[in-house]
Amino acid sequence: MSGRLFDAPVLHGDVSSAARALLSVPQIDRERLCIRMIAEAELADAHVLRTGRLHPIYGNGSLMAVARNRSLPDEPDFDDVRYCQCFETVLRHLVRFQISQRHS
């Protein structure tokens, strides 16, 4: 890893796609799904760096790619409290992941 979260920057579209994926599952499953998507993106990112090829399941190593492997509802506005909670969940886990990577 390059010292960043992933080799490529994490952009708004990555967070938005992940939040939409979370929105499509029951609230009780969202934390676990978020952690899983970040792990899948990390796995794919490492695969791309190692082989120069897309991961056969998880794609290019972006959070957007792994989120889009799932059913995504249309993106709601930020006046949708559930979507805001999902967006916050993704951001919180990205921060935790980044902090844990610095301490590894």
Tab-separated table of C-alpha atoms in Angstrom:
chain	number	residue	atom	x	y	z
A	1	MET	CA	0.000	0.000	0.000
A	2	SER	CA	1.118	3.507	-0.694
A	3	GLY	CA	0.377	4.913	2.760
A	4	ARG	CA	-3.014	6.163	1.614
A	5	LEU	CA	-6.254	4.329	2.185
A	6	PHE	CA	-6.062	2.724	-1.251
A	7	ASP	CA	-3.698	3.290	-4.171
A	8	ALA	CA	-6.237	5.677	-5.720
A	9	PRO	CA	-7.951	8.432	-3.738
A	10	VAL	CA	-11.333	7.761	-2.182
A	11	LEU	CA	-13.789	10.164	-3.801
A	12	HIS	CA	-17.337	11.343	-3.121
A	13	GLY	CA	-18.684	8.798	-5.618
A	14	ASP	CA	-17.036	5.977	-3.680
A	15	VAL	CA	-18.666	7.061	-0.429
A	16	SER	CA	-21.992	7.721	-2.124
A	17	SER	CA	-22.053	4.306	-3.809
A	18	ALA	CA	-21.132	2.548	-0.570
A	19	ALA	CA	-23.813	4.499	1.326
A	20	ARG	CA	-26.394	3.503	-1.279
A	21	ALA	CA	-25.380	-0.149	-0.877
A	22	LEU	CA	-25.846	0.196	2.885
A	23	LEU	CA	-29.219	1.816	2.366
A	24	SER	CA	-30.447	-1.307	0.580
A	25	VAL	CA	-29.833	-3.642	3.556
A	26	PRO	CA	-31.454	-3.724	7.004
A	27	GLN	CA	-29.926	-1.312	9.511
A	28	ILE	CA	-28.590	-4.166	11.641
A	29	ASP	CA	-26.418	-5.377	8.715
A	30	ARG	CA	-24.941	-2.021	7.676
A	31	GLU	CA	-21.842	-1.916	9.873
A	32	ARG	CA	-20.798	-5.411	8.840
A	33	LEU	CA	-21.446	-4.713	5.138
A	34	CYS	CA	-19.443	-1.495	5.286
A	35	ILE	CA	-16.449	-3.260	6.821
A	36	ARG	CA	-16.764	-6.021	4.231
A	37	MET	CA	-16.855	-3.583	1.300
A	38	ILE	CA	-13.730	-1.795	2.549
A	39	ALA	CA	-11.965	-5.158	2.920
A	40	GLU	CA	-13.039	-6.187	-0.588
A	41	ALA	CA	-11.770	-2.902	-2.025
A	42	GLU	CA	-8.468	-3.316	-0.187
A	43	LEU	CA	-8.137	-6.879	-1.512
A	44	ALA	CA	-8.859	-5.749	-5.071
A	45	ASP	CA	-6.477	-2.800	-4.754
A	46	ALA	CA	-3.666	-5.124	-3.662
A	47	HIS	CA	-4.486	-7.487	-6.533
A	48	VAL	CA	-4.336	-4.641	-9.083
A	49	LEU	CA	-1.023	-3.420	-7.682
A	50	ARG	CA	0.434	-6.934	-7.710
A	51	THR	CA	-0.849	-8.121	-11.107
A	52	GLY	CA	-1.736	-5.003	-13.061
A	53	ARG	CA	-5.156	-6.557	-13.706
A	54	LEU	CA	-8.621	-6.007	-12.312
A	55	HIS	CA	-9.672	-8.333	-9.536
A	56	PRO	CA	-12.077	-10.862	-11.126
A	57	ILE	CA	-14.834	-10.162	-8.588
A	58	TYR	CA	-14.092	-6.828	-6.905
A	59	GLY	CA	-12.782	-4.845	-9.845
A	60	ASN	CA	-10.310	-1.979	-9.754
A	61	GLY	CA	-9.865	-1.629	-6.012
A	62	SER	CA	-12.245	1.263	-5.552
A	63	LEU	CA	-15.012	1.348	-2.998
A	64	MET	CA	-17.371	2.306	-5.819
A	65	ALA	CA	-16.548	-0.885	-7.732
A	66	VAL	CA	-17.306	-3.172	-4.788
A	67	ALA	CA	-20.465	-1.228	-3.916
A	68	ARG	CA	-21.709	-1.529	-7.486
A	69	ASN	CA	-21.485	-5.320	-7.197
A	70	ARG	CA	-24.580	-4.933	-5.046
A	71	SER	CA	-28.071	-3.655	-5.649
A	72	LEU	CA	-28.026	0.138	-5.381
A	73	PRO	CA	-31.087	2.315	-4.981
A	74	ASP	CA	-31.163	5.709	-6.672
A	75	GLU	CA	-29.154	8.271	-4.743
A	76	PRO	CA	-31.409	10.194	-2.377
A	77	ASP	CA	-30.879	13.773	-1.249
A	78	PHE	CA	-29.216	14.606	2.029
A	79	ASP	CA	-32.636	15.374	3.490
A	80	ASP	CA	-33.071	11.576	3.723
A	81	VAL	CA	-31.948	10.809	7.283
A	82	ARG	CA	-31.334	7.107	6.563
A	83	TYR	CA	-29.043	7.993	3.662
A	84	CYS	CA	-27.175	10.498	5.833
A	85	GLN	CA	-26.693	7.797	8.464
A	86	CYS	CA	-25.341	5.402	5.829
A	87	PHE	CA	-23.024	8.092	4.436
A	88	GLU	CA	-21.757	8.776	7.959
A	89	THR	CA	-21.205	5.049	8.543
A	90	VAL	CA	-19.006	4.817	5.451
A	91	LEU	CA	-16.984	7.893	6.438
A	92	ARG	CA	-16.557	6.622	10.001
A	93	HIS	CA	-15.275	3.238	8.838
A	94	LEU	CA	-12.945	4.813	6.291
A	95	VAL	CA	-11.410	6.923	9.054
A	96	ARG	CA	-11.063	3.864	11.309
A	97	PHE	CA	-9.500	1.868	8.485
A	98	GLN	CA	-7.035	4.639	7.710
A	99	ILE	CA	-6.054	4.988	11.371
A	100	SER	CA	-5.571	1.225	11.739
A	101	GLN	CA	-3.367	1.187	8.595
A	102	ARG	CA	-1.107	3.879	10.050
A	103	HIS	CA	-0.609	1.814	13.206
A	104	SER	CA	0.188	-1.408	11.324
